[in-house]
């Protein structure tokens, strides 16, 4: 019984109406929030259902159509995702994610002609002023070298002409198992600092980078092909940091290390460490796409277990993933230098940045290492098929 029944009093008609007043119906924002929470948990089916309820409450919400398209993509309901993406673009022609969703759906159909259509869609959006790093990244993934070359040509054609002497320059256009690895990185940094104090490497030895001998120092008793991808990455990092502490920022590389596969049963030949210099890759979208294609082939040919990409930030002309980021996303100063590390295996992908400094007196120090969102800060497309 309710509390008021104990006193044998009856509620007033007004109070009775209040007690039986129905709850306010959920709004489209409520359904969107519910869908986002379910999507983050990987419950894509219920997320799509929540977005559908939101669309019924707000039929003209382009964001809800975009979100439901993403959920349908995760559920492999590509036709429905494509319909929602088209509706999203119709409602908001300047909404970047609508084009990303549609291009993703077209590419997911698995037909070369539809992938070409996806690349055309992305290039058209960029040419209309929707310059967005995620559109470019998806375009390179979908269209490869051809997309990158066309984008380069468009950018060169759209570049402002140098002003004549005495003219004012035109205003620029508007800006269009991980905890274990962090611990391993910290250990690698400490070991490199201790080793550098004891016996700094000679220039000739350091120039070779992480060889099998220096990698074995980082891995201890583990063989390269037996190490976890996290330990392999940390083992590669240690000699790079050791060289940096001895020679400074100029020593930092742009390089990829491929973790070798185990040797065939009965073989006495040990697999060698795959080491590929990639400094030219970060000059333009075209060079990046060419390098990615090459590395994907090398990783498949070597049956690599994982790959680690190390790139000094100052060597990167494209993609400048740190630009125009909020402090929560990029906690460093825009001019800070250091080392990007992108670690990939067949089922995982992580990105880190370690700040490295060198004083005017030549004193080098290893700063903070931060894990970054690979969807935003990955320097290379995926090297392994998922």
Short mmCIF file of C-alpha atoms in Angstrom, two decimals:
data_model
loop_
_atom_site.label_atom_id
_atom_site.label_comp_id
_atom_site.label_asym_id
_atom_site.label_seq_id
_atom_site.Cartn_x
_atom_site.Cartn_y
_atom_site.Cartn_z
CA UNK A 1 0.00 0.00 0.00
CA UNK A 2 1.08 3.55 -0.65
CA UNK A 3 2.01 5.67 2.36
CA UNK A 4 -1.08 7.87 2.26
CA UNK A 5 -3.35 4.80 2.67
CA UNK A 6 -2.01 4.32 6.18
CA UNK A 7 -3.76 7.49 7.31
CA UNK A 8 -6.98 6.49 5.57
CA UNK A 9 -6.96 9.74 3.56
CA UNK A 10 -7.76 9.97 -0.11
CA UNK A 11 -5.57 12.04 -2.39
CA UNK A 12 -7.18 15.11 -3.94
CA UNK A 13 -8.25 14.96 -7.59
CA UNK A 14 -5.28 17.18 -8.50
CA UNK A 15 -2.82 14.92 -6.67
CA UNK A 16 -4.39 11.86 -8.25
CA UNK A 17 -3.88 13.33 -11.69
CA UNK A 18 -0.22 14.07 -10.84
CA UNK A 19 0.35 10.55 -9.57
CA UNK A 20 -0.96 9.02 -12.77
CA UNK A 21 0.62 11.52 -15.15
CA UNK A 22 2.59 9.58 -17.80
CA UNK A 23 6.33 10.14 -18.14
CA UNK A 24 7.44 12.57 -20.84
CA UNK A 25 8.20 10.74 -24.09
CA UNK A 26 11.86 10.25 -24.97
CA UNK A 27 13.26 12.83 -27.38
CA UNK A 28 15.35 12.21 -30.48
CA UNK A 29 18.42 13.29 -28.47
CA UNK A 30 17.58 10.66 -25.84
CA UNK A 31 17.43 7.97 -28.52
CA UNK A 32 20.64 9.23 -30.12
CA UNK A 33 22.45 9.13 -26.77
CA UNK A 34 21.17 5.61 -26.14
CA UNK A 35 22.28 4.53 -29.62
CA UNK A 36 25.74 6.03 -29.16
CA UNK A 37 26.19 4.21 -25.85
CA UNK A 38 25.11 0.90 -27.37
CA UNK A 39 27.36 1.46 -30.41
CA UNK A 40 30.33 2.12 -28.12
CA UNK A 41 29.63 -1.23 -26.42
CA UNK A 42 29.58 -3.02 -29.79
CA UNK A 43 25.82 -3.71 -29.66
CA UNK A 44 25.24 -2.46 -33.20
CA UNK A 45 21.79 -4.06 -33.65
CA UNK A 46 20.27 -2.36 -30.63
CA UNK A 47 22.11 0.85 -31.52
CA UNK A 48 20.45 0.83 -34.96
CA UNK A 49 17.08 0.28 -33.28
CA UNK A 50 17.67 3.24 -30.97
CA UNK A 51 18.62 5.46 -33.92
CA UNK A 52 15.44 4.31 -35.71
CA UNK A 53 13.36 5.46 -32.74
CA UNK A 54 15.20 8.76 -32.86
CA UNK A 55 14.43 9.14 -36.58
CA UNK A 56 10.74 8.57 -35.89
CA UNK A 57 10.90 11.41 -33.37
CA UNK A 58 12.97 13.67 -35.67
CA UNK A 59 12.61 12.54 -39.31
CA UNK A 60 14.87 15.33 -40.59
CA UNK A 61 17.89 14.61 -38.38
CA UNK A 62 20.82 14.02 -40.73
CA UNK A 63 23.01 13.01 -37.77
CA UNK A 64 20.70 10.14 -36.85
CA UNK A 65 20.72 8.85 -40.43
CA UNK A 66 24.53 9.08 -40.43
CA UNK A 67 24.77 7.20 -37.14
CA UNK A 68 22.34 4.51 -38.24
CA UNK A 69 24.27 4.09 -41.50
CA UNK A 70 27.42 3.43 -39.47
CA UNK A 71 25.59 0.87 -37.34
CA UNK A 72 24.24 -0.85 -40.48
CA UNK A 73 27.78 -0.96 -41.90
CA UNK A 74 28.98 -2.75 -38.78
CA UNK A 75 26.07 -5.19 -39.18
CA UNK A 76 27.06 -5.75 -42.85
CA UNK A 77 23.66 -4.42 -43.98
CA UNK A 78 25.31 -2.43 -46.73
CA UNK A 79 22.16 -1.68 -48.75
CA UNK A 80 20.45 -0.11 -45.76
CA UNK A 81 23.61 1.81 -44.88
CA UNK A 82 23.71 3.22 -48.41
CA UNK A 83 20.06 4.31 -48.20
CA UNK A 84 20.69 6.11 -44.91
CA UNK A 85 23.83 7.78 -46.23
CA UNK A 86 21.91 9.08 -49.27
CA UNK A 87 19.20 10.43 -46.98
CA UNK A 88 21.84 12.07 -44.77
CA UNK A 89 23.43 13.84 -47.76
CA UNK A 90 20.02 14.95 -49.03
CA UNK A 91 19.21 16.51 -45.66
CA UNK A 92 22.65 18.09 -45.12
CA UNK A 93 24.72 18.41 -48.33
CA UNK A 94 27.65 19.98 -46.43
CA UNK A 95 27.85 17.30 -43.71
CA UNK A 96 31.19 15.54 -44.23
CA UNK A 97 30.23 12.29 -42.50
CA UNK A 98 27.41 11.70 -44.95
CA UNK A 99 29.94 11.35 -47.78
CA UNK A 100 32.20 9.19 -45.63
CA UNK A 101 29.29 6.85 -44.83
CA UNK A 102 28.18 6.59 -48.47
CA UNK A 103 31.70 5.98 -49.77
CA UNK A 104 32.26 3.33 -47.10
CA UNK A 105 29.02 1.60 -48.07
CA UNK A 106 29.84 1.70 -51.80
CA UNK A 107 33.29 0.25 -51.17
CA UNK A 108 31.81 -2.44 -48.88
CA UNK A 109 29.76 -3.76 -51.80
CA UNK A 110 32.99 -5.34 -53.03
CA UNK A 111 32.59 -4.34 -56.66
CA UNK A 112 35.40 -2.43 -58.43
CA UNK A 113 32.90 -0.17 -60.17
CA UNK A 114 31.29 0.79 -56.85
CA UNK A 115 34.69 1.42 -55.28
CA UNK A 116 35.48 3.73 -58.19
CA UNK A 117 32.17 5.46 -57.58
CA UNK A 118 33.14 5.86 -53.92
CA UNK A 119 36.45 7.46 -54.87
CA UNK A 120 34.67 9.85 -57.26
CA UNK A 121 32.22 10.80 -54.50
CA UNK A 122 35.02 11.58 -52.05
CA UNK A 123 37.04 13.55 -54.57
CA UNK A 124 33.95 15.53 -55.52
CA UNK A 125 33.27 16.38 -51.87
CA UNK A 126 36.87 17.53 -51.37
CA UNK A 127 36.77 19.62 -54.56
CA UNK A 128 33.61 21.33 -53.26
CA UNK A 129 35.52 22.52 -50.21
CA UNK A 130 34.94 19.67 -47.74
CA UNK A 131 38.67 19.12 -47.21
CA UNK A 132 38.75 16.56 -44.42
CA UNK A 133 41.55 14.22 -43.41
CA UNK A 134 39.16 11.28 -42.95
CA UNK A 135 37.79 11.74 -46.47
CA UNK A 136 41.34 11.79 -47.84
CA UNK A 137 42.34 8.72 -45.84
CA UNK A 138 39.28 6.79 -47.03
CA UNK A 139 39.90 7.94 -50.60
CA UNK A 140 43.46 6.63 -50.54
CA UNK A 141 42.18 3.33 -49.08
CA UNK A 142 39.45 3.01 -51.70
CA UNK A 143 41.14 4.49 -54.76
CA UNK A 144 44.83 3.92 -54.05
CA UNK A 145 47.44 5.67 -56.17
CA UNK A 146 44.93 6.94 -58.71
CA UNK A 147 42.97 8.82 -56.06
CA UNK A 148 46.13 10.25 -54.50
CA UNK A 149 47.39 11.42 -57.90
CA UNK A 150 44.09 13.13 -58.72
CA UNK A 151 44.00 14.78 -55.31
CA UNK A 152 47.55 16.04 -55.80
CA UNK A 153 46.61 17.46 -59.19
CA UNK A 154 43.55 19.19 -57.73
CA UNK A 155 45.53 20.72 -54.89
CA UNK A 156 48.21 22.02 -57.22
CA UNK A 157 45.58 23.54 -59.50
CA UNK A 158 43.80 25.12 -56.54
CA UNK A 159 46.97 26.46 -54.92
CA UNK A 160 47.00 30.27 -54.77
CA UNK A 161 49.25 32.01 -57.30
CA UNK A 162 52.18 33.85 -55.74
CA UNK A 163 51.28 37.56 -55.55
CA UNK A 164 53.00 40.10 -57.73
CA UNK A 165 55.44 42.39 -55.97
CA UNK A 166 53.47 45.05 -54.12
CA UNK A 167 50.29 42.96 -53.96
CA UNK A 168 48.99 41.72 -50.68
CA UNK A 169 49.03 37.94 -50.39
CA UNK A 170 45.63 36.32 -50.47
CA UNK A 171 44.25 35.15 -47.15
CA UNK A 172 44.79 31.42 -46.63
CA UNK A 173 41.77 29.18 -47.09
CA UNK A 174 39.97 28.03 -43.93
CA UNK A 175 41.34 24.88 -42.38
CA UNK A 176 39.49 22.54 -43.99
CA UNK A 177 46.68 -4.80 -24.92
CA UNK A 178 47.81 -1.25 -24.90
CA UNK A 179 48.73 -0.66 -21.26
CA UNK A 180 51.33 -3.38 -21.62
CA UNK A 181 52.92 -1.59 -24.53
CA UNK A 182 53.04 1.69 -22.64
CA UNK A 183 54.84 -0.08 -19.81
CA UNK A 184 57.20 -1.74 -22.29
CA UNK A 185 57.92 1.65 -23.87
CA UNK A 186 58.76 3.14 -20.49
CA UNK A 187 61.12 0.24 -19.80
CA UNK A 188 62.71 0.65 -23.23
CA UNK A 189 63.27 4.37 -22.60
CA UNK A 190 64.83 3.69 -19.19
CA UNK A 191 67.05 0.95 -20.61
CA UNK A 192 68.14 3.19 -23.49
CA UNK A 193 69.03 6.02 -21.11
CA UNK A 194 71.05 3.69 -18.91
CA UNK A 195 72.82 2.12 -21.90
CA UNK A 196 73.60 5.51 -23.43
CA UNK A 197 75.30 6.63 -20.21
CA UNK A 198 77.36 3.44 -20.01
CA UNK A 199 78.49 3.14 -23.63
CA UNK A 200 77.19 5.57 -26.26
CA UNK A 201 77.07 3.91 -29.69
CA UNK A 202 79.57 4.86 -32.32
CA UNK A 203 78.22 6.73 -35.33
CA UNK A 204 78.85 3.76 -37.60
CA UNK A 205 77.03 1.35 -35.32
CA UNK A 206 74.16 3.71 -34.65
CA UNK A 207 73.62 4.41 -38.33
CA UNK A 208 72.55 0.84 -38.84
CA UNK A 209 69.54 1.29 -36.56
CA UNK A 210 67.98 -1.64 -34.66
CA UNK A 211 69.85 -4.67 -35.96
CA UNK A 212 69.19 -8.24 -34.82
CA UNK A 213 71.89 -7.76 -32.16
CA UNK A 214 70.48 -4.52 -30.77
CA UNK A 215 66.94 -5.89 -30.99
CA UNK A 216 67.98 -8.93 -28.95
CA UNK A 217 69.16 -6.52 -26.26
CA UNK A 218 65.67 -5.03 -26.14
CA UNK A 219 63.90 -8.40 -26.19
CA UNK A 220 66.13 -10.17 -23.70
CA UNK A 221 65.89 -13.93 -24.10
CA UNK A 222 62.89 -13.79 -26.46
CA UNK A 223 63.37 -14.51 -30.15
CA UNK A 224 61.87 -11.85 -32.44
CA UNK A 225 59.22 -14.19 -33.88
CA UNK A 226 58.27 -15.47 -30.43
CA UNK A 227 57.79 -12.06 -28.85
CA UNK A 228 54.37 -10.49 -28.53
CA UNK A 229 53.80 -7.56 -30.90
CA UNK A 230 54.04 -5.26 -27.86
CA UNK A 231 57.44 -6.63 -26.82
CA UNK A 232 58.67 -6.56 -30.41
CA UNK A 233 57.72 -2.88 -30.72
CA UNK A 234 59.45 -2.02 -27.44
CA UNK A 235 62.52 -3.99 -28.50
CA UNK A 236 62.72 -1.93 -31.70
CA UNK A 237 62.20 1.30 -29.79
CA UNK A 238 65.07 0.84 -27.34
CA UNK A 239 67.98 1.21 -29.83
CA UNK A 240 66.23 4.17 -31.50
CA UNK A 241 66.02 5.99 -28.18
CA UNK A 242 69.59 4.99 -27.33
CA UNK A 243 70.80 6.53 -30.57
CA UNK A 244 68.71 9.66 -29.97
CA UNK A 245 70.25 10.16 -26.54
CA UNK A 246 73.71 9.92 -28.10
CA UNK A 247 73.17 11.90 -31.32
CA UNK A 248 70.07 14.03 -30.88
CA UNK A 249 66.91 14.62 -32.87
CA UNK A 250 68.70 14.40 -36.21
CA UNK A 251 69.14 10.65 -35.62
CA UNK A 252 65.42 9.91 -35.46
CA UNK A 253 64.27 7.76 -38.40
CA UNK A 254 61.29 7.16 -40.63
CA UNK A 255 61.37 3.37 -40.73
CA UNK A 256 59.24 0.24 -40.60
CA UNK A 257 60.20 -2.99 -38.87
CA UNK A 258 58.42 -6.21 -39.82
CA UNK A 259 58.26 -8.84 -37.12
CA UNK A 260 59.35 -12.10 -38.79
CA UNK A 261 57.17 -15.17 -38.85
CA UNK A 262 58.45 -18.32 -37.10
CA UNK A 263 60.83 -20.37 -39.26
CA UNK A 264 59.36 -23.44 -40.97
CA UNK A 265 59.46 -26.57 -38.89
CA UNK A 266 62.83 -28.29 -39.23
CA UNK A 267 64.50 -25.22 -40.74
CA UNK A 268 67.83 -24.13 -39.29
CA UNK A 269 67.74 -20.73 -40.96
CA UNK A 270 66.51 -17.97 -38.70
CA UNK A 271 64.22 -15.36 -40.26
CA UNK A 272 65.80 -11.93 -40.62
CA UNK A 273 64.41 -8.69 -39.30
CA UNK A 274 62.57 -6.71 -41.97
CA UNK A 275 63.76 -3.10 -41.92
CA UNK A 276 62.50 -0.58 -44.51
CA UNK A 277 63.30 3.12 -44.66
CA UNK A 278 60.18 5.15 -45.53
CA UNK A 279 61.28 8.78 -45.22
CA UNK A 280 60.03 9.78 -48.73
CA UNK A 281 56.55 8.42 -47.91
CA UNK A 282 55.47 11.48 -45.97
CA UNK A 283 55.82 14.08 -48.71
CA UNK A 284 52.31 13.89 -50.23
CA UNK A 285 49.16 11.73 -50.45
CA UNK A 286 50.59 10.15 -53.61
CA UNK A 287 53.89 9.08 -52.04
CA UNK A 288 52.04 7.84 -48.95
CA UNK A 289 49.72 5.68 -51.05
CA UNK A 290 52.63 4.23 -53.02
CA UNK A 291 54.55 3.42 -49.85
CA UNK A 292 51.49 1.84 -48.22
CA UNK A 293 50.97 -0.42 -51.24
CA UNK A 294 54.63 -1.44 -51.12
CA UNK A 295 54.58 -2.18 -47.37
CA UNK A 296 51.35 -4.16 -47.62
CA UNK A 297 53.02 -6.36 -50.24
CA UNK A 298 56.18 -6.75 -48.17
CA UNK A 299 54.23 -7.67 -45.04
CA UNK A 300 52.26 -10.31 -46.93
CA UNK A 301 55.37 -11.67 -48.67
CA UNK A 302 57.24 -11.98 -45.36
CA UNK A 303 54.20 -13.40 -43.54
CA UNK A 304 54.99 -10.79 -40.90
CA UNK A 305 53.39 -11.19 -37.49
CA UNK A 306 53.30 -7.45 -36.86
CA UNK A 307 54.77 -4.18 -38.05
CA UNK A 308 56.06 -1.12 -36.21
CA UNK A 309 56.31 2.28 -37.90
CA UNK A 310 58.59 4.91 -36.36
CA UNK A 311 58.59 8.45 -37.76
CA UNK A 312 60.04 11.66 -36.41
CA UNK A 313 57.31 14.30 -36.38
CA UNK A 314 59.51 16.92 -38.04
CA UNK A 315 59.94 14.64 -41.09
CA UNK A 316 56.20 14.56 -41.83
CA UNK A 317 54.86 16.90 -44.48
CA UNK A 318 51.74 14.78 -44.97
CA UNK A 319 49.60 13.77 -43.13
CA UNK A 320 49.98 16.40 -40.38
CA UNK A 321 47.59 14.55 -38.09
CA UNK A 322 48.32 16.78 -35.07
CA UNK A 323 47.10 20.02 -36.64
CA UNK A 324 43.93 21.73 -35.41
CA UNK A 325 43.36 19.20 -32.65
CA UNK A 326 41.85 19.89 -29.26
CA UNK A 327 44.06 19.65 -26.19
CA UNK A 328 42.25 16.47 -25.15
CA UNK A 329 43.25 14.82 -28.43
CA UNK A 330 46.78 16.23 -28.84
CA UNK A 331 48.19 17.23 -25.43
CA UNK A 332 51.46 18.60 -26.84
CA UNK A 333 52.42 21.95 -28.27
CA UNK A 334 51.97 22.07 -32.04
CA UNK A 335 55.71 22.69 -32.47
CA UNK A 336 56.78 19.86 -30.16
CA UNK A 337 59.06 17.29 -31.80
CA UNK A 338 59.29 13.62 -31.07
CA UNK A 339 58.58 10.14 -32.35
CA UNK A 340 55.36 8.67 -33.69
CA UNK A 341 55.03 4.91 -33.26
CA UNK A 342 52.28 3.03 -35.09
CA UNK A 343 52.06 -0.66 -34.13
CA UNK A 344 49.98 -3.07 -36.17
CA UNK A 345 49.14 -6.72 -36.12
CA UNK A 346 46.44 -8.72 -37.86
CA UNK A 347 43.90 -7.90 -35.15
CA UNK A 348 45.08 -4.73 -33.45
CA UNK A 349 46.33 -1.23 -34.16
CA UNK A 350 47.73 1.37 -31.77
CA UNK A 351 49.44 4.74 -32.14
CA UNK A 352 51.73 6.55 -29.68
CA UNK A 353 53.69 9.76 -29.61
CA UNK A 354 56.77 10.27 -27.43
CA UNK A 355 57.96 13.83 -26.95
CA UNK A 356 61.73 14.15 -27.36
CA UNK A 357 63.72 17.30 -26.68
CA UNK A 358 67.23 18.50 -27.33
CA UNK A 359 68.57 21.61 -25.60
CA UNK A 360 70.85 24.15 -27.24
CA UNK A 361 73.69 22.55 -25.31
CA UNK A 362 72.94 19.19 -26.90
CA UNK A 363 71.33 17.59 -23.84
CA UNK A 364 68.67 15.11 -24.98
CA UNK A 365 65.75 13.89 -22.91
CA UNK A 366 62.83 11.50 -23.35
CA UNK A 367 59.52 13.06 -22.39
CA UNK A 368 55.96 11.84 -22.03
CA UNK A 369 54.51 9.04 -24.13
CA UNK A 370 50.80 9.32 -24.94
CA UNK A 371 48.51 6.82 -26.63
CA UNK A 372 46.52 8.42 -29.45
CA UNK A 373 43.32 7.44 -31.23
CA UNK A 374 44.37 5.44 -34.32
CA UNK A 375 41.27 6.53 -36.21
CA UNK A 376 42.54 10.11 -35.98
CA UNK A 377 46.33 9.83 -35.70
CA UNK A 378 47.35 6.80 -37.78
CA UNK A 379 50.03 7.84 -40.26
CA UNK A 380 49.62 4.87 -42.60
CA UNK A 381 46.61 2.91 -43.84
CA UNK A 382 46.35 -0.61 -42.43
CA UNK A 383 49.19 -2.87 -43.52
CA UNK A 384 47.41 -6.12 -42.69
CA UNK A 385 44.08 -7.33 -44.06
CA UNK A 386 41.44 -7.53 -41.34
#
